[in-house]
CSV table of N, CA and C in Angstrom, one decimal:
chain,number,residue,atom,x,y,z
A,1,UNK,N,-7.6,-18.9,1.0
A,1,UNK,CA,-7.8,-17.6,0.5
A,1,UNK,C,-9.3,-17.3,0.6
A,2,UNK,N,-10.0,-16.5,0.9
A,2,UNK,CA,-11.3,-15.7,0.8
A,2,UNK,C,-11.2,-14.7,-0.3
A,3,UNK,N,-12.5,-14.3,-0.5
A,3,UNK,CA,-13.1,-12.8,-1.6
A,3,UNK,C,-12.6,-11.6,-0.7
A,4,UNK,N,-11.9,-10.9,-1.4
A,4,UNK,CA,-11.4,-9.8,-0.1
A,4,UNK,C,-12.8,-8.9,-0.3
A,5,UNK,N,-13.0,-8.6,0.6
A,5,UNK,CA,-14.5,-7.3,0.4
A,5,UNK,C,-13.3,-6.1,0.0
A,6,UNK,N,-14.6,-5.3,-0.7
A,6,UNK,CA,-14.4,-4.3,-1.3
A,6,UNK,C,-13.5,-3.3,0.4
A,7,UNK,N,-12.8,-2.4,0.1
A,7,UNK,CA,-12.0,-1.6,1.3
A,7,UNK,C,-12.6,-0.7,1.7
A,8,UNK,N,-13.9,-1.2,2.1
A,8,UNK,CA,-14.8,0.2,2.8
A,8,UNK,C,-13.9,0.7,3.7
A,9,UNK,N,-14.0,-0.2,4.6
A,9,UNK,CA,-13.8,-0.2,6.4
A,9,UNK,C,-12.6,0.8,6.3
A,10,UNK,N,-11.4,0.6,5.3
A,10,UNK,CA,-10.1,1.6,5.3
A,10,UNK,C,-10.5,2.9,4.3
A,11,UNK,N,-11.2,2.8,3.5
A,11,UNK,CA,-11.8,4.0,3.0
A,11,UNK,C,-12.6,5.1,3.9
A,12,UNK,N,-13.3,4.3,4.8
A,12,UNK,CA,-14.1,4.9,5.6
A,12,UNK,C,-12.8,5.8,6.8
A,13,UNK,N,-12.0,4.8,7.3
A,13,UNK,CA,-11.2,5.4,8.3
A,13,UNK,C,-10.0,6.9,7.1
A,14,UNK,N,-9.7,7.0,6.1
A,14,UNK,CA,-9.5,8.0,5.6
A,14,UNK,C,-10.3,8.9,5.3
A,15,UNK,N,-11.4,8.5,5.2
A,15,UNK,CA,-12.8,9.4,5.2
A,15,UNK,C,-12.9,10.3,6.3
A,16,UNK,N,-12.7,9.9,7.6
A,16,UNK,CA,-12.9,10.2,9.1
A,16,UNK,C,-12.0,11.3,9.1
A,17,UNK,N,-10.6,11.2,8.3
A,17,UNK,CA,-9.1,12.1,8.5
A,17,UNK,C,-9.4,13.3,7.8
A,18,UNK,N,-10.7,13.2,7.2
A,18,UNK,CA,-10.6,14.3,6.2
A,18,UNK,C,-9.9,14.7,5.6
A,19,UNK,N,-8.8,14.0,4.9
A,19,UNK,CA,-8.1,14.4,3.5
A,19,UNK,C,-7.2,14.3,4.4
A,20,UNK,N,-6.5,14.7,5.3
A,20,UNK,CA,-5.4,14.6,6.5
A,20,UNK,C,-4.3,13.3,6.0
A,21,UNK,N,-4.7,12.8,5.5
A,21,UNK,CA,-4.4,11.3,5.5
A,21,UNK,C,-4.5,10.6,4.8
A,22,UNK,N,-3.7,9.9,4.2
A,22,UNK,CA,-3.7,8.6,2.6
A,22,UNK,C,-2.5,7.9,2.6
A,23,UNK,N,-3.0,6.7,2.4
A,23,UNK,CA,-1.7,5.9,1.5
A,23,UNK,C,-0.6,6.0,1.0
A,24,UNK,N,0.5,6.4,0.8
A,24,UNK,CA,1.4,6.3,0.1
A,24,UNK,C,1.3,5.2,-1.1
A,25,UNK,N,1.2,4.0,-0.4
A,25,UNK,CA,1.4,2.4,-1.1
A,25,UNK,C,-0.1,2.2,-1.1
A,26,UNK,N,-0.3,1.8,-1.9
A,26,UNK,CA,-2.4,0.8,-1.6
A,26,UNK,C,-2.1,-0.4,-2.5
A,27,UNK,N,-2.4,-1.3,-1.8
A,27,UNK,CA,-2.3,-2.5,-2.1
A,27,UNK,C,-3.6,-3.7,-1.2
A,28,UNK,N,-4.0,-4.8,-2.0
A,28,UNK,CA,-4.9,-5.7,-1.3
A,28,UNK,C,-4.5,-6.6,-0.7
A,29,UNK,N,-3.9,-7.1,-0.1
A,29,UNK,CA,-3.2,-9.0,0.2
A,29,UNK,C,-4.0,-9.7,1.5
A,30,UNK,N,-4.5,-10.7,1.0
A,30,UNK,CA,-4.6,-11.4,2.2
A,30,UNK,C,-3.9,-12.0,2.3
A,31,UNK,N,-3.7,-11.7,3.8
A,31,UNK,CA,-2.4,-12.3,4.2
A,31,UNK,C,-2.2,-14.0,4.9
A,32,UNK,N,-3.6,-14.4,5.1
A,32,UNK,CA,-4.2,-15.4,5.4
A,32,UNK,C,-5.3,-15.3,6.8
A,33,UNK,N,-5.4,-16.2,7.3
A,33,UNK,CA,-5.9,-16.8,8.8
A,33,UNK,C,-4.8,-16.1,9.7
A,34,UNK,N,-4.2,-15.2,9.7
A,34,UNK,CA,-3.1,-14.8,10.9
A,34,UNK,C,-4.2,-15.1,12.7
A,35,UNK,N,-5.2,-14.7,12.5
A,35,UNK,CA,-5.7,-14.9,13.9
A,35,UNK,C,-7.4,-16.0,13.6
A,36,UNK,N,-7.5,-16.7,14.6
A,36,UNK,CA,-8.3,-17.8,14.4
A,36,UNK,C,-9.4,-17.3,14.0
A,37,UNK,N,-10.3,-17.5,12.8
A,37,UNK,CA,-11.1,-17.0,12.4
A,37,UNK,C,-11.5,-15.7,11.9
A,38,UNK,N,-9.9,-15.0,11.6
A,38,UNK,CA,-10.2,-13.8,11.0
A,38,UNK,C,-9.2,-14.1,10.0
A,39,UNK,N,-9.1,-13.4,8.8
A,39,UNK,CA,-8.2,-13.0,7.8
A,39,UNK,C,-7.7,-11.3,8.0
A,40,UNK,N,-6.3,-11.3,7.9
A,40,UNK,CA,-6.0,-10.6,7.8
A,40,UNK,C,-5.7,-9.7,6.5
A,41,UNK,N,-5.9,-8.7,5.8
A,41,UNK,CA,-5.8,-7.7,4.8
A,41,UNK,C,-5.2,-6.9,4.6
A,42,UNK,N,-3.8,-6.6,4.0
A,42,UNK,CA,-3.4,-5.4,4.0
A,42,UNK,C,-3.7,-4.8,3.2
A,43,UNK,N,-4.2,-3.8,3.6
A,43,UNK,CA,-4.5,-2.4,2.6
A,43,UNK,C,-3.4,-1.4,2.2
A,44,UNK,N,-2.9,-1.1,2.8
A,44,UNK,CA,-1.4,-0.1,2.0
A,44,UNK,C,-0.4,0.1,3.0
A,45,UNK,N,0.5,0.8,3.1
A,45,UNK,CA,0.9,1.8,3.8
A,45,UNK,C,0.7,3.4,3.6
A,46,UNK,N,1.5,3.9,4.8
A,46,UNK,CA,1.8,5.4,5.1
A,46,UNK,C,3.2,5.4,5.5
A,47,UNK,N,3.9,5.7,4.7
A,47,UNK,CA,5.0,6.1,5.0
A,47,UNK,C,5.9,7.3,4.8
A,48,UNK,N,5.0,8.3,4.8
A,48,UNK,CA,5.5,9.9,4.2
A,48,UNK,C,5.7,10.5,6.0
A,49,UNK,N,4.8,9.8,7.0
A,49,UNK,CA,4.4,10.6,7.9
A,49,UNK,C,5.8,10.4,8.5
A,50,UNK,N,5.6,10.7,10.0
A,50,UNK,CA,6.5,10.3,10.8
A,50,UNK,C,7.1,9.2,11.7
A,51,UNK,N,6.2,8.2,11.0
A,51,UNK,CA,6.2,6.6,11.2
A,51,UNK,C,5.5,6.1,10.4
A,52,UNK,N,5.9,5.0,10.1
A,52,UNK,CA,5.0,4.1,9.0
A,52,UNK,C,4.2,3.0,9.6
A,53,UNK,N,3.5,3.3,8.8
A,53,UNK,CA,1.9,2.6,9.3
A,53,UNK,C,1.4,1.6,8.4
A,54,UNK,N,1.0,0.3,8.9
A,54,UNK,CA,0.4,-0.1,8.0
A,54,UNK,C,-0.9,-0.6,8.1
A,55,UNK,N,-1.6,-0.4,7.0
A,55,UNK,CA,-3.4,-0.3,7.1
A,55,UNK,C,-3.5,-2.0,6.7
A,56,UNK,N,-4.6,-2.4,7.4
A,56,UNK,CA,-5.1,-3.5,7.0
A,56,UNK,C,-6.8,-3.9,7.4
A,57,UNK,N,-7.3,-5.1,7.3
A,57,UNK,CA,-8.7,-5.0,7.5
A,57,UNK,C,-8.5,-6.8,8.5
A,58,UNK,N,-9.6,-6.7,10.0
A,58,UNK,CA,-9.9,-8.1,10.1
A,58,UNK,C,-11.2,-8.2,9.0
A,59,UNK,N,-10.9,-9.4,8.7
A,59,UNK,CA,-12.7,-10.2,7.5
A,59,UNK,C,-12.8,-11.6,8.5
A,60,UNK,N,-13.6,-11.9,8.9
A,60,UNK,CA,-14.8,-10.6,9.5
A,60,UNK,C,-13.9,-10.0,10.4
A,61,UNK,N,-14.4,-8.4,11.0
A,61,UNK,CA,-14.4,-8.2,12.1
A,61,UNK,C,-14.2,-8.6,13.2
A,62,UNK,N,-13.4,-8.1,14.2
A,62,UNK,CA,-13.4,-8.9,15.8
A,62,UNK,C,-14.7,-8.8,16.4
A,63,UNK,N,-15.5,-9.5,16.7
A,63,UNK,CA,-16.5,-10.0,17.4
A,63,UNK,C,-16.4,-9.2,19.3
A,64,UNK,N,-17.4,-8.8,20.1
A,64,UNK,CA,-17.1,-8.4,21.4
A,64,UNK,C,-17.0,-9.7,22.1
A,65,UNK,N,-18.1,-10.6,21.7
A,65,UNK,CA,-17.9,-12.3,22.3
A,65,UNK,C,-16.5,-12.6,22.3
A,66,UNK,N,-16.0,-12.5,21.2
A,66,UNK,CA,-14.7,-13.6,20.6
A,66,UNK,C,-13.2,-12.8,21.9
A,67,UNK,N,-13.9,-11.3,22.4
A,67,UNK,CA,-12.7,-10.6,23.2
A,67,UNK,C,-13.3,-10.8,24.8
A,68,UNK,N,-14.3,-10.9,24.8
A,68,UNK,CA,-14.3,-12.2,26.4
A,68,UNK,C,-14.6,-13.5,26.5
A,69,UNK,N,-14.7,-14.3,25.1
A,69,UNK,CA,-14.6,-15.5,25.2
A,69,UNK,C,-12.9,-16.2,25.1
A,70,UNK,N,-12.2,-15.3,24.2
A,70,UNK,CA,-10.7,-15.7,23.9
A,70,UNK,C,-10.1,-14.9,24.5
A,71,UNK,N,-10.2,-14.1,25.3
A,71,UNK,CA,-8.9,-12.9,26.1
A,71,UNK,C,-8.9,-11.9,25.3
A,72,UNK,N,-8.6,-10.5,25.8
A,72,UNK,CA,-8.6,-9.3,25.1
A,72,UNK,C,-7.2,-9.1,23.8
A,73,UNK,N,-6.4,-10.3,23.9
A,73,UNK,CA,-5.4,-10.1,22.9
A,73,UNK,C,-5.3,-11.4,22.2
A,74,UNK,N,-6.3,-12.2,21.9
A,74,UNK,CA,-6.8,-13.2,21.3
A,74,UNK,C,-6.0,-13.0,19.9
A,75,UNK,N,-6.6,-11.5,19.1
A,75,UNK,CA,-6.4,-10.9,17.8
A,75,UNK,C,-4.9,-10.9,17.6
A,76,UNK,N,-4.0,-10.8,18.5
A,76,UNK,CA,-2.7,-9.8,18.0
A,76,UNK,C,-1.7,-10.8,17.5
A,77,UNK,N,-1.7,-10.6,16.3
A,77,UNK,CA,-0.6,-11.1,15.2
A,77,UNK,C,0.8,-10.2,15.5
A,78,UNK,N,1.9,-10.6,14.7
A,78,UNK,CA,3.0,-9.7,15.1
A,78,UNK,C,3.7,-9.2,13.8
A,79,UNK,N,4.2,-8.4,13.6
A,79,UNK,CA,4.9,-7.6,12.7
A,79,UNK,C,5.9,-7.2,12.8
A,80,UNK,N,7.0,-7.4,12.1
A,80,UNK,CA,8.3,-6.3,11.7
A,80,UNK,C,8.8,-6.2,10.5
A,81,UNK,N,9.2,-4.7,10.5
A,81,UNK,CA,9.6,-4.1,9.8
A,81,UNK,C,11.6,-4.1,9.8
A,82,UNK,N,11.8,-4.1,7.9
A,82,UNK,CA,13.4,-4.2,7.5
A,82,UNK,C,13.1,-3.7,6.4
A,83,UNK,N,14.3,-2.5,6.0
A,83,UNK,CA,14.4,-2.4,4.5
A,83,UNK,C,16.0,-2.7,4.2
A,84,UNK,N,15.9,-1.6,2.9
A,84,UNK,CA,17.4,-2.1,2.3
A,84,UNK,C,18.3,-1.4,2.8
A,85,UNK,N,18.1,-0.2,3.7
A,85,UNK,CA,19.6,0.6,4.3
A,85,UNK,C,19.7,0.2,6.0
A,86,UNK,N,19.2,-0.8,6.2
A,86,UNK,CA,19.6,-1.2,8.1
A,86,UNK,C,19.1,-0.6,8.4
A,87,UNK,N,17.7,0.1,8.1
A,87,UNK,CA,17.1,1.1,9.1
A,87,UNK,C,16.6,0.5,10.6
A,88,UNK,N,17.0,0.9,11.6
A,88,UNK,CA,16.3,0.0,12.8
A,88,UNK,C,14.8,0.2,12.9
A,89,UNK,N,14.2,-0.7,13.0
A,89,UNK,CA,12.8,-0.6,13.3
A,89,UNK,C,12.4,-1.2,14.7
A,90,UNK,N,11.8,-0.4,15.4
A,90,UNK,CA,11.2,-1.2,16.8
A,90,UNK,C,10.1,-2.1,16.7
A,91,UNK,N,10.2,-3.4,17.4
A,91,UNK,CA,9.4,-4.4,17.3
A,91,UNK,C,8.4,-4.3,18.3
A,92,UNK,N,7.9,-3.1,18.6
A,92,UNK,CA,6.8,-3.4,19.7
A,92,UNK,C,5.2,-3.4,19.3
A,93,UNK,N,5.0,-3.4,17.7
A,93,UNK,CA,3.6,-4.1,17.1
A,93,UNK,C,2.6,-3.2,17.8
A,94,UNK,N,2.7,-1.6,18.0
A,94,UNK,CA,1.3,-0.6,18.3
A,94,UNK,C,0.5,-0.9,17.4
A,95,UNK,N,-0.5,-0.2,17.6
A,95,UNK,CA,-1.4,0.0,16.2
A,95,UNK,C,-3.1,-0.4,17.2
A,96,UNK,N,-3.6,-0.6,16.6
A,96,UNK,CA,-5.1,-0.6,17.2
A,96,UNK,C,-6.0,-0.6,15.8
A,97,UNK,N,-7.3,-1.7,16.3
A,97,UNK,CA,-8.1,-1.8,15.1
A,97,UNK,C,-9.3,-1.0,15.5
A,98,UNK,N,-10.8,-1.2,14.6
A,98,UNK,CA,-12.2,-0.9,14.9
A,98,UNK,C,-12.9,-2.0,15.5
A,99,UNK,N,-13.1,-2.3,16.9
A,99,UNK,CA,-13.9,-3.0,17.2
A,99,UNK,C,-15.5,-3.0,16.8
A,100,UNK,N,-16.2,-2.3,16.2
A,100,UNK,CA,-17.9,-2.0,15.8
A,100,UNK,C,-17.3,-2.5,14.0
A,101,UNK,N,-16.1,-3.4,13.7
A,101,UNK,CA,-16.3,-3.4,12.4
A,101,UNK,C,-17.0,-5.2,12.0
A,102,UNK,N,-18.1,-5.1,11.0
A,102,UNK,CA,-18.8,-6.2,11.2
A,102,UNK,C,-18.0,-6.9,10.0
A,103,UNK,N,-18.5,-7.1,8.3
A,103,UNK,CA,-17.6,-7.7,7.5
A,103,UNK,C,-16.0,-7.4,7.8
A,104,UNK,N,-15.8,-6.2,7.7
A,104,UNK,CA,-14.3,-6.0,8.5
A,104,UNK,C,-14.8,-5.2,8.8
A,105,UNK,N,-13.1,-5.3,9.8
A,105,UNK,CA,-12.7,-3.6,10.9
A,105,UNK,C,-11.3,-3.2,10.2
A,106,UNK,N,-11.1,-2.4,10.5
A,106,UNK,CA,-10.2,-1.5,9.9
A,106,UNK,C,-9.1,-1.2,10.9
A,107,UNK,N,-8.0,-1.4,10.7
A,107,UNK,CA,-6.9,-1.6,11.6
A,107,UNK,C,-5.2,-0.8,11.4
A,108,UNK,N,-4.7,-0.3,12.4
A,108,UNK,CA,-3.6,0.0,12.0
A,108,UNK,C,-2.1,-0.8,12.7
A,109,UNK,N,-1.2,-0.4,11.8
A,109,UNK,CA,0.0,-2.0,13.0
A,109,UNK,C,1.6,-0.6,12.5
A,110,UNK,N,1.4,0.1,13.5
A,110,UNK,CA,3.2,0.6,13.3
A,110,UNK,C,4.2,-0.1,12.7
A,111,UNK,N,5.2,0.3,11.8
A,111,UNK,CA,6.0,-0.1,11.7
A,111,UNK,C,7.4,-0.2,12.6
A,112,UNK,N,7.6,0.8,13.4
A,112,UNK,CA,8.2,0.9,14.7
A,112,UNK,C,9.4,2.0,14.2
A,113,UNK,N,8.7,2.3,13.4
A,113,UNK,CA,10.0,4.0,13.2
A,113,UNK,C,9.6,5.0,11.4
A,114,UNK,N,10.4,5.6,11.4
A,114,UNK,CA,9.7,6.1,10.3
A,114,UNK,C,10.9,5.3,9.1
A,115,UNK,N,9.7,5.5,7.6
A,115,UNK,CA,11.1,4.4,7.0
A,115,UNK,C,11.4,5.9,5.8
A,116,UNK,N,13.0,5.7,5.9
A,116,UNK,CA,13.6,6.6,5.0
A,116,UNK,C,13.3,6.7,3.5
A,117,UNK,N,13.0,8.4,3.5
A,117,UNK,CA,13.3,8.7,1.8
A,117,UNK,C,13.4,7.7,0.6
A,118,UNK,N,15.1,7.6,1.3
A,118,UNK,CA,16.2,6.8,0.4
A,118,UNK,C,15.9,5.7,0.2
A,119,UNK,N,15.0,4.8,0.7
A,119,UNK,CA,14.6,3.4,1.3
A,119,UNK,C,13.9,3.0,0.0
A,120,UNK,N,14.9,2.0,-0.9
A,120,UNK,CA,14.3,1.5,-2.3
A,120,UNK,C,13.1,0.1,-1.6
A,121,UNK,N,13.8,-0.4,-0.6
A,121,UNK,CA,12.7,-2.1,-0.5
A,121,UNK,C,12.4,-1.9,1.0
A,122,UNK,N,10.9,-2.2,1.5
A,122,UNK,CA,10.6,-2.0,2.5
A,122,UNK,C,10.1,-4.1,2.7
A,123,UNK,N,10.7,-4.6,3.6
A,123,UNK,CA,10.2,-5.9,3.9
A,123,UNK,C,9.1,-5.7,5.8
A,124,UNK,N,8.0,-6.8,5.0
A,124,UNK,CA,7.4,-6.6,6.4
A,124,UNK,C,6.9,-8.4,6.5
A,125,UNK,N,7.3,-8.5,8.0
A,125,UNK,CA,7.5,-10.0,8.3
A,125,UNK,C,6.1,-10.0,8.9
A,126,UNK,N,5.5,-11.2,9.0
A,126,UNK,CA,4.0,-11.4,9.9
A,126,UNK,C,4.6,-12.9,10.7
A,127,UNK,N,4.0,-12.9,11.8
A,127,UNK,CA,3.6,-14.4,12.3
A,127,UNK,C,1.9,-14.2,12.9
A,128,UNK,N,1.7,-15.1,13.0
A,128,UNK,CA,0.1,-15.6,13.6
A,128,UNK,C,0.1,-15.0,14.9
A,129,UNK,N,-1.2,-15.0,15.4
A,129,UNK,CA,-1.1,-14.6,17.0
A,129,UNK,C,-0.7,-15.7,17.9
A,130,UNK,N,-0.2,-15.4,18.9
A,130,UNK,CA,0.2,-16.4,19.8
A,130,UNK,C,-0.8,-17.4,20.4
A,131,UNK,N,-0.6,-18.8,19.9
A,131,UNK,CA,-1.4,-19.5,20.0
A,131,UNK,C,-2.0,-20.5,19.3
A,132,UNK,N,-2.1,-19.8,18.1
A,132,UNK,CA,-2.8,-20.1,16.9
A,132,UNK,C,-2.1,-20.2,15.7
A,133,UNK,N,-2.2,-21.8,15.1
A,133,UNK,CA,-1.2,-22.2,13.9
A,133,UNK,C,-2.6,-22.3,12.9
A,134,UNK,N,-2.0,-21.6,11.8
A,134,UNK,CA,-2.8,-21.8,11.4
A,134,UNK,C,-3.2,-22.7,10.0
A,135,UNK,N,-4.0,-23.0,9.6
A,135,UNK,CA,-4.2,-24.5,8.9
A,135,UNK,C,-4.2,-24.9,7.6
A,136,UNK,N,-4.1,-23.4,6.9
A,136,UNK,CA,-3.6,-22.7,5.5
A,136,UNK,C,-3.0,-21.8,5.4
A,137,UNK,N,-2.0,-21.7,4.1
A,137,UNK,CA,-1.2,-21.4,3.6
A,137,UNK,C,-1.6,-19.9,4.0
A,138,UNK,N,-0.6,-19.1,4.7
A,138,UNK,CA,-0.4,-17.4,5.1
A,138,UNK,C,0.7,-17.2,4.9
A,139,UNK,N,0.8,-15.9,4.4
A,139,UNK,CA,1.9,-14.7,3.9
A,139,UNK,C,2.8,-14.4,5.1
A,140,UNK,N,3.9,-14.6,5.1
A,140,UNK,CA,4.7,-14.6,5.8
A,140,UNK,C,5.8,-13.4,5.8
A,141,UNK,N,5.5,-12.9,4.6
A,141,UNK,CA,6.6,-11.6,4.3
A,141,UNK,C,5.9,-10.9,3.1
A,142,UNK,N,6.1,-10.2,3.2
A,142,UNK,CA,6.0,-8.8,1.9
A,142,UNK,C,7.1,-8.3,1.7
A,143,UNK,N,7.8,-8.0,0.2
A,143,UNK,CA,8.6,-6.9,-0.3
A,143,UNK,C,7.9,-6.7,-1.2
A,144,UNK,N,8.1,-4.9,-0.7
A,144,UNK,CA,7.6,-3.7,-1.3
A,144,UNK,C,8.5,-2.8,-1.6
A,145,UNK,N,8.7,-2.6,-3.0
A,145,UNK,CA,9.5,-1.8,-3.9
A,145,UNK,C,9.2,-0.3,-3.5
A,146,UNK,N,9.7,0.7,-3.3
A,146,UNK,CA,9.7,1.9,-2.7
A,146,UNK,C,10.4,2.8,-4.2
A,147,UNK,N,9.8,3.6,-4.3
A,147,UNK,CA,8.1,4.2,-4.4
A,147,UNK,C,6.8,4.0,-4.8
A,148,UNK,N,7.5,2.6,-5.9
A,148,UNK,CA,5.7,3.0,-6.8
A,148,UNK,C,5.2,1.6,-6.2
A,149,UNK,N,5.5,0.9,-5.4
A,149,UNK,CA,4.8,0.2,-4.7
A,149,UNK,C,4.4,-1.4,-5.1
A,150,UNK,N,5.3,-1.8,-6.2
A,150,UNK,CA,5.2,-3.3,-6.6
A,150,UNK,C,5.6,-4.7,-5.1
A,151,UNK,N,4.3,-5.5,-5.1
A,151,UNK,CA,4.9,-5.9,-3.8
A,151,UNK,C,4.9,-7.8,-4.4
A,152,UNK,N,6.1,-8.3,-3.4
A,152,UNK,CA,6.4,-9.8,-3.9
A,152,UNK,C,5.6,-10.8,-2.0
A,153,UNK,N,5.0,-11.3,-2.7
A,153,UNK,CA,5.0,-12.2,-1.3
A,153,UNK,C,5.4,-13.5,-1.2
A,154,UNK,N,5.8,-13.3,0.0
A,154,UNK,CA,6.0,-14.7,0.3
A,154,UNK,C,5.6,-16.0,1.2
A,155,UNK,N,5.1,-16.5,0.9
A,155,UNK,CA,3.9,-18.0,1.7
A,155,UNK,C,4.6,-19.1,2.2
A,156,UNK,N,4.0,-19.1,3.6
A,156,UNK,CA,4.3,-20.5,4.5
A,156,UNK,C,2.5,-21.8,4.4
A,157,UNK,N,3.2,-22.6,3.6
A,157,UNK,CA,2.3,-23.7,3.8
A,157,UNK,C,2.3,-24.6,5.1
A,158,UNK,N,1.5,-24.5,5.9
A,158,UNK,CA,1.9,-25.3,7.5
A,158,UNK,C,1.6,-26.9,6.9
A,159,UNK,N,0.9,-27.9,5.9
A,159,UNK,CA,1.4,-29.0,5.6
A,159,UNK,C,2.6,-29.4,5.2
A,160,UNK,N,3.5,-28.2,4.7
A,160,UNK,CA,4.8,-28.5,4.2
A,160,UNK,C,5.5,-28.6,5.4
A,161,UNK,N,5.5,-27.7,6.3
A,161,UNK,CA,6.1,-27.5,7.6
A,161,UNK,C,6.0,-28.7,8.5
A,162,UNK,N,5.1,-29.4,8.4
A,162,UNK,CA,5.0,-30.4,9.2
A,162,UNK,C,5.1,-31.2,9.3
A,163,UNK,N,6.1,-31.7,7.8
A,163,UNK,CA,6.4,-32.9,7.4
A,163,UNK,C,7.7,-32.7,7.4
């Protein structure tokens, strides 16, 4: 676990929307080391719009070195989305971060459809980026109570796994 920094980086990117745009859910979790030397943060969702989105932060930031020294998809962790009525969700992990972000960048990761009204539990699965195991304990799942946003996590220890 790290000190999460304060949510500029995602304050600032709602800042930029001018009011256009907020949270539904706001929440802080690091989610661990998902990509080598970054921690991943989730900051909330949006799920009013017409897809659900979820905000998060790299700590630190992606580096321009680290995207021609490790390949331009070095960063990409993966995500899916399930709740409690079968909603289908597509797994194709859009979204795009702020490369100029230094303590963090500010990022967004589709959920892959929009998630229903009716939708009491929203679950969101993570794995690491391809490649990269990582060497402490990361959040492996979130459930998020729909509407007022109580969330349960759930943690993969990789020394338990490897015994």
């Amino acid at each position: 676990m790290i000190s999460i920094p304060p949510r500029t980086a995602t304050d600032a990117y709602f800042a930029k929307m001018g009011g256009l745009r907020r949270p539904d859910v706001v929440f802080d979790i690091d989610l661990g080391e998902l990509v080598e030397g970054h921690h991943v943060v989730a900051r909330g969702l949006e799920i009013s719009g017409a897809d659900g989105v979820l905000h998060y932060e790299f700590v630190p930031g992606v580096r321009q070195h680290e995207l021609e020294t490790k390949g331009p998809f070095f960063w990409y962790w993966m995500l899916s989305a399930e709740d409690d009525l079968g909603t289908p969700y597509r797994d194709d992990n859009g979204g795009a971060f702020d490369p100029e972000g230094e303590a963090a960048a500010h990022g967004t990761r589709d959920l892959g459809g929009p998630v229903p009204r009716s939708a009491r539990r929203l679950r969101l699965n993570f794995r690491p980026a391809e490649g990269w195991e990582p060497t402490r304990s990361w959040c492996g799942q979130l459930d998020i109570a729909l509407p007022d946003g109580q969330v349960t996590e759930a943690w993969i220890d990789p020394r338990q796994d490897a015994g």
